[in-house]
Amino acid sequence: MRRGRALAIALLLVGCAAAQPSRDPLTAEQRNDLGVTYFQRGDGRRALGEFERAVVLRPGWARALANLGDARLALGDVPGAIEAYQRAVAAAPDDPGAANNLAWALLQDPARWREAEPIIDGALSKQPEPRGYYLDTLGALRLRQGDNQAALAAFRAALADAAFRDRRSRAIVLDHAAEALQRLGDPTAAAHCRALAETERAGAGSGDVSAVGQAGSVC
């Protein structure tokens, strides 16, 4: 009887050992880097999985949490993106980039977009660079509020930022400026902005300086 009980216990212990998860062969940093690679290739699903693993391995790591938010937002999971960005901001409250991402995600939520205003204001108060990214978020907020003139001013200021050189990002701002101009009753200027946006997108990755230049008066 004792022998049978001992055997049963031994088998139970073996079963428990077999159920233990295997140790991840990669570090949180390696998982995060792999996720960035997948994300840049346009494979959001695989990127999401890697960022999730990175956060499991290193909870509270702001960079991985922000990347997780990016992946979730790209896949249309706005509430999940907000949650990840909130954790990133909590982990790195002095990082204006995480705050800007959180504000942008909140603007995508029809019930929570008003929460974005103090967050983007706080991020801008830290004098971040390139400032253009943050001004674009501010402009998007003004569009949401129906203040189209203030929105256009923010988009123009973003385009005037000499440090704001990423052509894909500038194309997005130009599209936003076009929307503001359309709302303000200037379809000709709006069409001009959209054409400039297409020029920027066509030249993205070429390494050339922005075709639009640094002046915010282009729209």
mmCIF file with all atom_site columns, C-alpha atoms in Angstrom:
data_model
loop_
_atom_site.group_PDB
_atom_site.id
_atom_site.type_symbol
_atom_site.label_atom_id
_atom_site.label_alt_id
_atom_site.label_comp_id
_atom_site.label_asym_id
_atom_site.label_entity_id
_atom_site.label_seq_id
_atom_site.pdbx_PDB_ins_code
_atom_site.Cartn_x
_atom_site.Cartn_y
_atom_site.Cartn_z
_atom_site.occupancy
_atom_site.B_iso_or_equiv
_atom_site.pdbx_formal_charge
_atom_site.auth_seq_id
_atom_site.auth_comp_id
_atom_site.auth_asym_id
_atom_site.auth_atom_id
_atom_site.pdbx_PDB_model_num
ATOM 1   C CA . MET A 1 1   ? 0.000   0.000  0.000   1.00 0.00 ? 1   MET A CA 1
ATOM 2   C CA . ARG A 1 2   ? 2.773   2.369  0.953   1.00 0.00 ? 2   ARG A CA 1
ATOM 3   C CA . ARG A 1 3   ? 4.670   1.419  -2.149  1.00 0.00 ? 3   ARG A CA 1
ATOM 4   C CA . GLY A 1 4   ? 1.628   2.104  -4.327  1.00 0.00 ? 4   GLY A CA 1
ATOM 5   C CA . ARG A 1 5   ? 1.139   5.495  -2.622  1.00 0.00 ? 5   ARG A CA 1
ATOM 6   C CA . ALA A 1 6   ? 4.814   6.358  -3.127  1.00 0.00 ? 6   ALA A CA 1
ATOM 7   C CA . LEU A 1 7   ? 4.574   5.447  -6.797  1.00 0.00 ? 7   LEU A CA 1
ATOM 8   C CA . ALA A 1 8   ? 1.464   7.576  -7.199  1.00 0.00 ? 8   ALA A CA 1
ATOM 9   C CA . ILE A 1 9   ? 3.208   10.556 -5.561  1.00 0.00 ? 9   ILE A CA 1
ATOM 10  C CA . ALA A 1 10  ? 6.249   10.053 -7.793  1.00 0.00 ? 10  ALA A CA 1
ATOM 11  C CA . LEU A 1 11  ? 4.073   9.990  -10.901 1.00 0.00 ? 11  LEU A CA 1
ATOM 12  C CA . LEU A 1 12  ? 2.260   13.115 -9.733  1.00 0.00 ? 12  LEU A CA 1
ATOM 13  C CA . LEU A 1 13  ? 5.549   14.934 -9.242  1.00 0.00 ? 13  LEU A CA 1
ATOM 14  C CA . VAL A 1 14  ? 6.752   13.894 -12.683 1.00 0.00 ? 14  VAL A CA 1
ATOM 15  C CA . GLY A 1 15  ? 3.519   15.186 -14.163 1.00 0.00 ? 15  GLY A CA 1
ATOM 16  C CA . CYS A 1 16  ? 3.938   18.543 -12.389 1.00 0.00 ? 16  CYS A CA 1
ATOM 17  C CA . ALA A 1 17  ? 7.484   18.845 -13.627 1.00 0.00 ? 17  ALA A CA 1
ATOM 18  C CA . ALA A 1 18  ? 6.412   18.145 -17.171 1.00 0.00 ? 18  ALA A CA 1
ATOM 19  C CA . ALA A 1 19  ? 3.750   20.852 -16.937 1.00 0.00 ? 19  ALA A CA 1
ATOM 20  C CA . GLN A 1 20  ? 6.261   23.574 -16.026 1.00 0.00 ? 20  GLN A CA 1
ATOM 21  C CA . PRO A 1 21  ? 6.735   26.085 -18.867 1.00 0.00 ? 21  PRO A CA 1
ATOM 22  C CA . SER A 1 22  ? 10.073  26.027 -20.612 1.00 0.00 ? 22  SER A CA 1
ATOM 23  C CA . ARG A 1 23  ? 12.439  28.920 -20.038 1.00 0.00 ? 23  ARG A CA 1
ATOM 24  C CA . ASP A 1 24  ? 12.359  31.529 -22.802 1.00 0.00 ? 24  ASP A CA 1
ATOM 25  C CA . PRO A 1 25  ? 15.633  31.241 -24.744 1.00 0.00 ? 25  PRO A CA 1
ATOM 26  C CA . LEU A 1 26  ? 15.549  34.975 -25.571 1.00 0.00 ? 26  LEU A CA 1
ATOM 27  C CA . THR A 1 27  ? 15.796  38.005 -23.312 1.00 0.00 ? 27  THR A CA 1
ATOM 28  C CA . ALA A 1 28  ? 13.172  40.730 -23.088 1.00 0.00 ? 28  ALA A CA 1
ATOM 29  C CA . GLU A 1 29  ? 15.455  42.987 -25.114 1.00 0.00 ? 29  GLU A CA 1
ATOM 30  C CA . GLN A 1 30  ? 15.817  40.374 -27.841 1.00 0.00 ? 30  GLN A CA 1
ATOM 31  C CA . ARG A 1 31  ? 12.071  39.767 -27.943 1.00 0.00 ? 31  ARG A CA 1
ATOM 32  C CA . ASN A 1 32  ? 11.466  43.499 -28.220 1.00 0.00 ? 32  ASN A CA 1
ATOM 33  C CA . ASP A 1 33  ? 14.031  43.885 -31.016 1.00 0.00 ? 33  ASP A CA 1
ATOM 34  C CA . LEU A 1 34  ? 12.467  40.985 -32.876 1.00 0.00 ? 34  LEU A CA 1
ATOM 35  C CA . GLY A 1 35  ? 9.063   42.600 -32.492 1.00 0.00 ? 35  GLY A CA 1
ATOM 36  C CA . VAL A 1 36  ? 10.382  45.852 -33.928 1.00 0.00 ? 36  VAL A CA 1
ATOM 37  C CA . THR A 1 37  ? 11.728  43.960 -36.934 1.00 0.00 ? 37  THR A CA 1
ATOM 38  C CA . TYR A 1 38  ? 8.382   42.271 -37.558 1.00 0.00 ? 38  TYR A CA 1
ATOM 39  C CA . PHE A 1 39  ? 6.553   45.567 -37.101 1.00 0.00 ? 39  PHE A CA 1
ATOM 40  C CA . GLN A 1 40  ? 8.762   47.331 -39.627 1.00 0.00 ? 40  GLN A CA 1
ATOM 41  C CA . ARG A 1 41  ? 8.063   44.515 -42.085 1.00 0.00 ? 41  ARG A CA 1
ATOM 42  C CA . GLY A 1 42  ? 4.339   45.036 -41.650 1.00 0.00 ? 42  GLY A CA 1
ATOM 43  C CA . ASP A 1 43  ? 3.750   41.810 -39.719 1.00 0.00 ? 43  ASP A CA 1
ATOM 44  C CA . GLY A 1 44  ? 1.726   43.242 -36.857 1.00 0.00 ? 44  GLY A CA 1
ATOM 45  C CA . ARG A 1 45  ? 0.537   39.910 -35.473 1.00 0.00 ? 45  ARG A CA 1
ATOM 46  C CA . ARG A 1 46  ? 4.006   38.482 -34.988 1.00 0.00 ? 46  ARG A CA 1
ATOM 47  C CA . ALA A 1 47  ? 5.248   41.810 -33.663 1.00 0.00 ? 47  ALA A CA 1
ATOM 48  C CA . LEU A 1 48  ? 2.435   41.807 -31.117 1.00 0.00 ? 48  LEU A CA 1
ATOM 49  C CA . GLY A 1 49  ? 3.419   38.350 -29.897 1.00 0.00 ? 49  GLY A CA 1
ATOM 50  C CA . GLU A 1 50  ? 7.046   39.372 -29.431 1.00 0.00 ? 50  GLU A CA 1
ATOM 51  C CA . PHE A 1 51  ? 6.166   42.544 -27.533 1.00 0.00 ? 51  PHE A CA 1
ATOM 52  C CA . GLU A 1 52  ? 3.837   40.565 -25.290 1.00 0.00 ? 52  GLU A CA 1
ATOM 53  C CA . ARG A 1 53  ? 6.659   38.130 -24.514 1.00 0.00 ? 53  ARG A CA 1
ATOM 54  C CA . ALA A 1 54  ? 9.040   41.012 -23.820 1.00 0.00 ? 54  ALA A CA 1
ATOM 55  C CA . VAL A 1 55  ? 6.609   42.497 -21.294 1.00 0.00 ? 55  VAL A CA 1
ATOM 56  C CA . VAL A 1 56  ? 6.142   39.128 -19.607 1.00 0.00 ? 56  VAL A CA 1
ATOM 57  C CA . LEU A 1 57  ? 9.901   38.771 -19.271 1.00 0.00 ? 57  LEU A CA 1
ATOM 58  C CA . ARG A 1 58  ? 10.368  42.359 -18.097 1.00 0.00 ? 58  ARG A CA 1
ATOM 59  C CA . PRO A 1 59  ? 7.181   43.816 -16.631 1.00 0.00 ? 59  PRO A CA 1
ATOM 60  C CA . GLY A 1 60  ? 7.117   47.585 -16.388 1.00 0.00 ? 60  GLY A CA 1
ATOM 61  C CA . TRP A 1 61  ? 9.582   48.149 -19.243 1.00 0.00 ? 61  TRP A CA 1
ATOM 62  C CA . ALA A 1 62  ? 8.276   51.354 -20.817 1.00 0.00 ? 62  ALA A CA 1
ATOM 63  C CA . ARG A 1 63  ? 9.790   50.831 -24.259 1.00 0.00 ? 63  ARG A CA 1
ATOM 64  C CA . ALA A 1 64  ? 8.288   47.385 -24.723 1.00 0.00 ? 64  ALA A CA 1
ATOM 65  C CA . LEU A 1 65  ? 4.941   48.596 -23.378 1.00 0.00 ? 65  LEU A CA 1
ATOM 66  C CA . ALA A 1 66  ? 4.912   51.504 -25.839 1.00 0.00 ? 66  ALA A CA 1
ATOM 67  C CA . ASN A 1 67  ? 5.767   49.112 -28.667 1.00 0.00 ? 67  ASN A CA 1
ATOM 68  C CA . LEU A 1 68  ? 2.988   46.818 -27.500 1.00 0.00 ? 68  LEU A CA 1
ATOM 69  C CA . GLY A 1 69  ? 0.625   49.775 -27.699 1.00 0.00 ? 69  GLY A CA 1
ATOM 70  C CA . ASP A 1 70  ? 1.817   50.549 -31.228 1.00 0.00 ? 70  ASP A CA 1
ATOM 71  C CA . ALA A 1 71  ? 1.183   46.968 -32.353 1.00 0.00 ? 71  ALA A CA 1
ATOM 72  C CA . ARG A 1 72  ? -2.250  46.835 -30.776 1.00 0.00 ? 72  ARG A CA 1
ATOM 73  C CA . LEU A 1 73  ? -3.232  50.161 -32.311 1.00 0.00 ? 73  LEU A CA 1
ATOM 74  C CA . ALA A 1 74  ? -2.021  49.052 -35.747 1.00 0.00 ? 74  ALA A CA 1
ATOM 75  C CA . LEU A 1 75  ? -4.234  45.973 -35.426 1.00 0.00 ? 75  LEU A CA 1
ATOM 76  C CA . GLY A 1 76  ? -7.270  48.053 -34.474 1.00 0.00 ? 76  GLY A CA 1
ATOM 77  C CA . ASP A 1 77  ? -7.291  47.240 -30.765 1.00 0.00 ? 77  ASP A CA 1
ATOM 78  C CA . VAL A 1 78  ? -7.761  50.783 -29.452 1.00 0.00 ? 78  VAL A CA 1
ATOM 79  C CA . PRO A 1 79  ? -8.682  49.850 -25.839 1.00 0.00 ? 79  PRO A CA 1
ATOM 80  C CA . GLY A 1 80  ? -5.715  47.472 -25.681 1.00 0.00 ? 80  GLY A CA 1
ATOM 81  C CA . ALA A 1 81  ? -3.404  50.164 -27.067 1.00 0.00 ? 81  ALA A CA 1
ATOM 82  C CA . ILE A 1 82  ? -4.630  52.678 -24.490 1.00 0.00 ? 82  ILE A CA 1
ATOM 83  C CA . GLU A 1 83  ? -4.008  50.158 -21.706 1.00 0.00 ? 83  GLU A CA 1
ATOM 84  C CA . ALA A 1 84  ? -0.450  49.479 -22.889 1.00 0.00 ? 84  ALA A CA 1
ATOM 85  C CA . TYR A 1 85  ? 0.358   53.168 -23.307 1.00 0.00 ? 85  TYR A CA 1
ATOM 86  C CA . GLN A 1 86  ? -1.035  53.945 -19.872 1.00 0.00 ? 86  GLN A CA 1
ATOM 87  C CA . ARG A 1 87  ? 1.303   51.367 -18.388 1.00 0.00 ? 87  ARG A CA 1
ATOM 88  C CA . ALA A 1 88  ? 4.191   52.861 -20.366 1.00 0.00 ? 88  ALA A CA 1
ATOM 89  C CA . VAL A 1 89  ? 3.396   56.345 -19.045 1.00 0.00 ? 89  VAL A CA 1
ATOM 90  C CA . ALA A 1 90  ? 3.146   54.998 -15.508 1.00 0.00 ? 90  ALA A CA 1
ATOM 91  C CA . ALA A 1 91  ? 6.560   53.362 -15.922 1.00 0.00 ? 91  ALA A CA 1
ATOM 92  C CA . ALA A 1 92  ? 8.166   56.437 -17.508 1.00 0.00 ? 92  ALA A CA 1
ATOM 93  C CA . PRO A 1 93  ? 6.162   59.525 -16.515 1.00 0.00 ? 93  PRO A CA 1
ATOM 94  C CA . ASP A 1 94  ? 8.832   61.892 -17.851 1.00 0.00 ? 94  ASP A CA 1
ATOM 95  C CA . ASP A 1 95  ? 8.814   60.377 -21.351 1.00 0.00 ? 95  ASP A CA 1
ATOM 96  C CA . PRO A 1 96  ? 6.828   62.704 -23.632 1.00 0.00 ? 96  PRO A CA 1
ATOM 97  C CA . GLY A 1 97  ? 6.811   60.103 -26.417 1.00 0.00 ? 97  GLY A CA 1
ATOM 98  C CA . ALA A 1 98  ? 4.782   57.634 -24.381 1.00 0.00 ? 98  ALA A CA 1
ATOM 99  C CA . ALA A 1 99  ? 2.375   60.413 -23.417 1.00 0.00 ? 99  ALA A CA 1
ATOM 100 C CA . ASN A 1 100 ? 1.971   61.476 -27.048 1.00 0.00 ? 100 ASN A CA 1
ATOM 101 C CA . ASN A 1 101 ? 1.177   57.907 -28.073 1.00 0.00 ? 101 ASN A CA 1
ATOM 102 C CA . LEU A 1 102 ? -1.390  57.635 -25.286 1.00 0.00 ? 102 LEU A CA 1
ATOM 103 C CA . ALA A 1 103 ? -3.023  60.904 -26.351 1.00 0.00 ? 103 ALA A CA 1
ATOM 104 C CA . TRP A 1 104 ? -3.161  59.718 -29.968 1.00 0.00 ? 104 TRP A CA 1
ATOM 105 C CA . ALA A 1 105 ? -4.768  56.409 -28.972 1.00 0.00 ? 105 ALA A CA 1
ATOM 106 C CA . LEU A 1 106 ? -7.337  58.215 -26.831 1.00 0.00 ? 106 LEU A CA 1
ATOM 107 C CA . LEU A 1 107 ? -8.257  60.368 -29.826 1.00 0.00 ? 107 LEU A CA 1
ATOM 108 C CA . GLN A 1 108 ? -9.242  57.167 -31.650 1.00 0.00 ? 108 GLN A CA 1
ATOM 109 C CA . ASP A 1 109 ? -11.779 56.312 -28.928 1.00 0.00 ? 109 ASP A CA 1
ATOM 110 C CA . PRO A 1 110 ? -15.144 58.040 -29.479 1.00 0.00 ? 110 PRO A CA 1
ATOM 111 C CA . ALA A 1 111 ? -15.922 57.903 -25.760 1.00 0.00 ? 111 ALA A CA 1
ATOM 112 C CA . ARG A 1 112 ? -12.527 58.883 -24.320 1.00 0.00 ? 112 ARG A CA 1
ATOM 113 C CA . TRP A 1 113 ? -10.972 61.329 -26.795 1.00 0.00 ? 113 TRP A CA 1
ATOM 114 C CA . ARG A 1 114 ? -11.451 64.308 -24.432 1.00 0.00 ? 114 ARG A CA 1
ATOM 115 C CA . GLU A 1 115 ? -8.950  62.728 -22.041 1.00 0.00 ? 115 GLU A CA 1
ATOM 116 C CA . ALA A 1 116 ? -6.204  63.428 -24.580 1.00 0.00 ? 116 ALA A CA 1
ATOM 117 C CA . GLU A 1 117 ? -5.997  67.195 -24.038 1.00 0.00 ? 117 GLU A CA 1
ATOM 118 C CA . PRO A 1 118 ? -4.135  67.364 -20.696 1.00 0.00 ? 118 PRO A CA 1
ATOM 119 C CA . ILE A 1 119 ? -1.874  64.539 -21.802 1.00 0.00 ? 119 ILE A CA 1
ATOM 120 C CA . ILE A 1 120 ? -0.704  66.165 -25.036 1.00 0.00 ? 120 ILE A CA 1
ATOM 121 C CA . ASP A 1 121 ? -0.426  69.544 -23.300 1.00 0.00 ? 121 ASP A CA 1
ATOM 122 C CA . GLY A 1 122 ? 1.824   67.932 -20.695 1.00 0.00 ? 122 GLY A CA 1
ATOM 123 C CA . ALA A 1 123 ? 3.942   66.256 -23.365 1.00 0.00 ? 123 ALA A CA 1
ATOM 124 C CA . LEU A 1 124 ? 4.421   69.530 -25.257 1.00 0.00 ? 124 LEU A CA 1
ATOM 125 C CA . SER A 1 125 ? 5.393   71.319 -22.056 1.00 0.00 ? 125 SER A CA 1
ATOM 126 C CA . LYS A 1 126 ? 8.476   69.097 -21.888 1.00 0.00 ? 126 LYS A CA 1
ATOM 127 C CA . GLN A 1 127 ? 9.784   70.673 -25.131 1.00 0.00 ? 127 GLN A CA 1
ATOM 128 C CA . PRO A 1 128 ? 10.110  67.343 -27.006 1.00 0.00 ? 128 PRO A CA 1
ATOM 129 C CA . GLU A 1 129 ? 11.953  66.867 -30.276 1.00 0.00 ? 129 GLU A CA 1
ATOM 130 C CA . PRO A 1 130 ? 10.989  66.496 -33.031 1.00 0.00 ? 130 PRO A CA 1
ATOM 131 C CA . ARG A 1 131 ? 8.089   68.683 -31.973 1.00 0.00 ? 131 ARG A CA 1
ATOM 132 C CA . GLY A 1 132 ? 6.187   68.001 -35.185 1.00 0.00 ? 132 GLY A CA 1
ATOM 133 C CA . TYR A 1 133 ? 4.867   64.648 -33.957 1.00 0.00 ? 133 TYR A CA 1
ATOM 134 C CA . TYR A 1 134 ? 3.340   66.250 -30.876 1.00 0.00 ? 134 TYR A CA 1
ATOM 135 C CA . LEU A 1 135 ? 1.901   69.211 -32.777 1.00 0.00 ? 135 LEU A CA 1
ATOM 136 C CA . ASP A 1 136 ? 0.185   66.789 -35.149 1.00 0.00 ? 136 ASP A CA 1
ATOM 137 C CA . THR A 1 137 ? -1.520  65.129 -32.172 1.00 0.00 ? 137 THR A CA 1
ATOM 138 C CA . LEU A 1 138 ? -2.537  68.545 -30.886 1.00 0.00 ? 138 LEU A CA 1
ATOM 139 C CA . GLY A 1 139 ? -3.959  69.414 -34.299 1.00 0.00 ? 139 GLY A CA 1
ATOM 140 C CA . ALA A 1 140 ? -5.926  66.166 -34.380 1.00 0.00 ? 140 ALA A CA 1
ATOM 141 C CA . LEU A 1 141 ? -7.375  67.064 -30.991 1.00 0.00 ? 141 LEU A CA 1
ATOM 142 C CA . ARG A 1 142 ? -8.414  70.503 -32.269 1.00 0.00 ? 142 ARG A CA 1
ATOM 143 C CA . LEU A 1 143 ? -10.119 68.855 -35.239 1.00 0.00 ? 143 LEU A CA 1
ATOM 144 C CA . ARG A 1 144 ? -12.033 66.655 -32.824 1.00 0.00 ? 144 ARG A CA 1
ATOM 145 C CA . GLN A 1 145 ? -13.064 69.768 -30.902 1.00 0.00 ? 145 GLN A CA 1
ATOM 146 C CA . GLY A 1 146 ? -14.240 71.452 -34.101 1.00 0.00 ? 146 GLY A CA 1
ATOM 147 C CA . ASP A 1 147 ? -11.643 74.242 -33.891 1.00 0.00 ? 147 ASP A CA 1
ATOM 148 C CA . ASN A 1 148 ? -10.445 73.887 -37.465 1.00 0.00 ? 148 ASN A CA 1
ATOM 149 C CA . GLN A 1 149 ? -8.406  77.091 -37.535 1.00 0.00 ? 149 GLN A CA 1
ATOM 150 C CA . ALA A 1 150 ? -6.430  76.079 -34.443 1.00 0.00 ? 150 ALA A CA 1
ATOM 151 C CA . ALA A 1 151 ? -5.991  72.613 -35.937 1.00 0.00 ? 151 ALA A CA 1
ATOM 152 C CA . LEU A 1 152 ? -4.551  74.069 -39.142 1.00 0.00 ? 152 LEU A CA 1
ATOM 153 C CA . ALA A 1 153 ? -2.189  76.271 -37.130 1.00 0.00 ? 153 ALA A CA 1
ATOM 154 C CA . ALA A 1 154 ? -0.919  73.201 -35.266 1.00 0.00 ? 154 ALA A CA 1
ATOM 155 C CA . PHE A 1 155 ? -0.396  71.239 -38.491 1.00 0.00 ? 155 PHE A CA 1
ATOM 156 C CA . ARG A 1 156 ? 1.449   74.151 -40.087 1.00 0.00 ? 156 ARG A CA 1
ATOM 157 C CA . ALA A 1 157 ? 3.662   74.460 -37.027 1.00 0.00 ? 157 ALA A CA 1
ATOM 158 C CA . ALA A 1 158 ? 4.404   70.738 -37.256 1.00 0.00 ? 158 ALA A CA 1
ATOM 159 C CA . LEU A 1 159 ? 5.443   71.082 -40.899 1.00 0.00 ? 159 LEU A CA 1
ATOM 160 C CA . ALA A 1 160 ? 7.632   74.060 -40.020 1.00 0.00 ? 160 ALA A CA 1
ATOM 161 C CA . ASP A 1 161 ? 9.629   72.000 -37.526 1.00 0.00 ? 161 ASP A CA 1
ATOM 162 C CA . ALA A 1 162 ? 13.076  71.592 -39.107 1.00 0.00 ? 162 ALA A CA 1
ATOM 163 C CA . ALA A 1 163 ? 13.697  68.426 -37.062 1.00 0.00 ? 163 ALA A CA 1
ATOM 164 C CA . PHE A 1 164 ? 10.521  66.780 -38.343 1.00 0.00 ? 164 PHE A CA 1
ATOM 165 C CA . ARG A 1 165 ? 11.954  65.103 -41.450 1.00 0.00 ? 165 ARG A CA 1
ATOM 166 C CA . ASP A 1 166 ? 10.365  61.681 -41.706 1.00 0.00 ? 166 ASP A CA 1
ATOM 167 C CA . ARG A 1 167 ? 8.550   61.818 -45.020 1.00 0.00 ? 167 ARG A CA 1
ATOM 168 C CA . ARG A 1 168 ? 5.834   59.314 -44.159 1.00 0.00 ? 168 ARG A CA 1
ATOM 169 C CA . SER A 1 169 ? 5.011   61.236 -41.003 1.00 0.00 ? 169 SER A CA 1
ATOM 170 C CA . ARG A 1 170 ? 5.003   64.547 -42.862 1.00 0.00 ? 170 ARG A CA 1
ATOM 171 C CA . ALA A 1 171 ? 2.624   63.047 -45.420 1.00 0.00 ? 171 ALA A CA 1
ATOM 172 C CA . ILE A 1 172 ? 0.204   62.196 -42.604 1.00 0.00 ? 172 ILE A CA 1
ATOM 173 C CA . VAL A 1 173 ? 0.370   65.765 -41.285 1.00 0.00 ? 173 VAL A CA 1
ATOM 174 C CA . LEU A 1 174 ? -0.256  67.109 -44.780 1.00 0.00 ? 174 LEU A CA 1
ATOM 175 C CA . ASP A 1 175 ? -3.345  64.915 -45.041 1.00 0.00 ? 175 ASP A CA 1
ATOM 176 C CA . HIS A 1 176 ? -4.522  66.266 -41.696 1.00 0.00 ? 176 HIS A CA 1
ATOM 177 C CA . ALA A 1 177 ? -3.893  69.847 -42.854 1.00 0.00 ? 177 ALA A CA 1
ATOM 178 C CA . ALA A 1 178 ? -5.904  69.091 -45.980 1.00 0.00 ? 178 ALA A CA 1
ATOM 179 C CA . GLU A 1 179 ? -8.822  67.963 -43.841 1.00 0.00 ? 179 GLU A CA 1
ATOM 180 C CA . ALA A 1 180 ? -8.666  71.171 -41.823 1.00 0.00 ? 180 ALA A CA 1
ATOM 181 C CA . LEU A 1 181 ? -8.568  73.274 -44.997 1.00 0.00 ? 181 LEU A CA 1
ATOM 182 C CA . GLN A 1 182 ? -11.491 71.350 -46.463 1.00 0.00 ? 182 GLN A CA 1
ATOM 183 C CA . ARG A 1 183 ? -13.516 72.066 -43.341 1.00 0.00 ? 183 ARG A CA 1
ATOM 184 C CA . LEU A 1 184 ? -12.541 75.726 -43.558 1.00 0.00 ? 184 LEU A CA 1
ATOM 185 C CA . GLY A 1 185 ? -13.950 75.929 -47.080 1.00 0.00 ? 185 GLY A CA 1
ATOM 186 C CA . ASP A 1 186 ? -10.715 76.005 -49.065 1.00 0.00 ? 186 ASP A CA 1
ATOM 187 C CA . PRO A 1 187 ? -10.808 72.917 -51.312 1.00 0.00 ? 187 PRO A CA 1
ATOM 188 C CA . THR A 1 188 ? -8.065  74.238 -53.593 1.00 0.00 ? 188 THR A CA 1
ATOM 189 C CA . ALA A 1 189 ? -5.538  74.494 -50.770 1.00 0.00 ? 189 ALA A CA 1
ATOM 190 C CA . ALA A 1 190 ? -6.742  71.135 -49.449 1.00 0.00 ? 190 ALA A CA 1
ATOM 191 C CA . ALA A 1 191 ? -6.048  69.530 -52.831 1.00 0.00 ? 191 ALA A CA 1
ATOM 192 C CA . HIS A 1 192 ? -2.595  71.120 -52.858 1.00 0.00 ? 192 HIS A CA 1
ATOM 193 C CA . CYS A 1 193 ? -1.831  69.607 -49.461 1.00 0.00 ? 193 CYS A CA 1
ATOM 194 C CA . ARG A 1 194 ? -2.980  66.174 -50.582 1.00 0.00 ? 194 ARG A CA 1
ATOM 195 C CA . ALA A 1 195 ? -0.763  66.379 -53.662 1.00 0.00 ? 195 ALA A CA 1
ATOM 196 C CA . LEU A 1 196 ? 2.205   67.283 -51.475 1.00 0.00 ? 196 LEU A CA 1
ATOM 197 C CA . ALA A 1 197 ? 1.361   64.362 -49.208 1.00 0.00 ? 197 ALA A CA 1
ATOM 198 C CA . GLU A 1 198 ? 1.523   61.995 -52.181 1.00 0.00 ? 198 GLU A CA 1
ATOM 199 C CA . THR A 1 199 ? 4.909   63.460 -53.140 1.00 0.00 ? 199 THR A CA 1
ATOM 200 C CA . GLU A 1 200 ? 6.189   62.807 -49.653 1.00 0.00 ? 200 GLU A CA 1
ATOM 201 C CA . ARG A 1 201 ? 4.901   59.228 -49.636 1.00 0.00 ? 201 ARG A CA 1
ATOM 202 C CA . ALA A 1 202 ? 6.438   58.564 -53.044 1.00 0.00 ? 202 ALA A CA 1
ATOM 203 C CA . GLY A 1 203 ? 9.829   59.734 -51.799 1.00 0.00 ? 203 GLY A CA 1
ATOM 204 C CA . ALA A 1 204 ? 9.706   57.922 -48.473 1.00 0.00 ? 204 ALA A CA 1
ATOM 205 C CA . GLY A 1 205 ? 12.732  55.693 -47.997 1.00 0.00 ? 205 GLY A CA 1
ATOM 206 C CA . SER A 1 206 ? 14.768  57.475 -50.644 1.00 0.00 ? 206 SER A CA 1
ATOM 207 C CA . GLY A 1 207 ? 16.889  59.286 -48.089 1.00 0.00 ? 207 GLY A CA 1
ATOM 208 C CA . ASP A 1 208 ? 16.232  62.622 -49.778 1.00 0.00 ? 208 ASP A CA 1
ATOM 209 C CA . VAL A 1 209 ? 15.303  65.722 -47.812 1.00 0.00 ? 209 VAL A CA 1
ATOM 210 C CA . SER A 1 210 ? 11.581  66.376 -47.647 1.00 0.00 ? 210 SER A CA 1
ATOM 211 C CA . ALA A 1 211 ? 10.299  67.704 -50.962 1.00 0.00 ? 211 ALA A CA 1
ATOM 212 C CA . VAL A 1 212 ? 7.935   69.971 -49.059 1.00 0.00 ? 212 VAL A CA 1
ATOM 213 C CA . GLY A 1 213 ? 10.771  71.784 -47.319 1.00 0.00 ? 213 GLY A CA 1
ATOM 214 C CA . GLN A 1 214 ? 10.638  73.026 -43.759 1.00 0.00 ? 214 GLN A CA 1
ATOM 215 C CA . ALA A 1 215 ? 8.186   75.899 -44.197 1.00 0.00 ? 215 ALA A CA 1
ATOM 216 C CA . GLY A 1 216 ? 4.820   75.416 -42.581 1.00 0.00 ? 216 GLY A CA 1
ATOM 217 C CA . SER A 1 217 ? 3.180   77.792 -45.052 1.00 0.00 ? 217 SER A CA 1
ATOM 218 C CA . VAL A 1 218 ? 3.067   75.130 -47.796 1.00 0.00 ? 218 VAL A CA 1
ATOM 219 C CA . CYS A 1 219 ? -0.609  74.567 -47.027 1.00 0.00 ? 219 CYS A CA 1
#
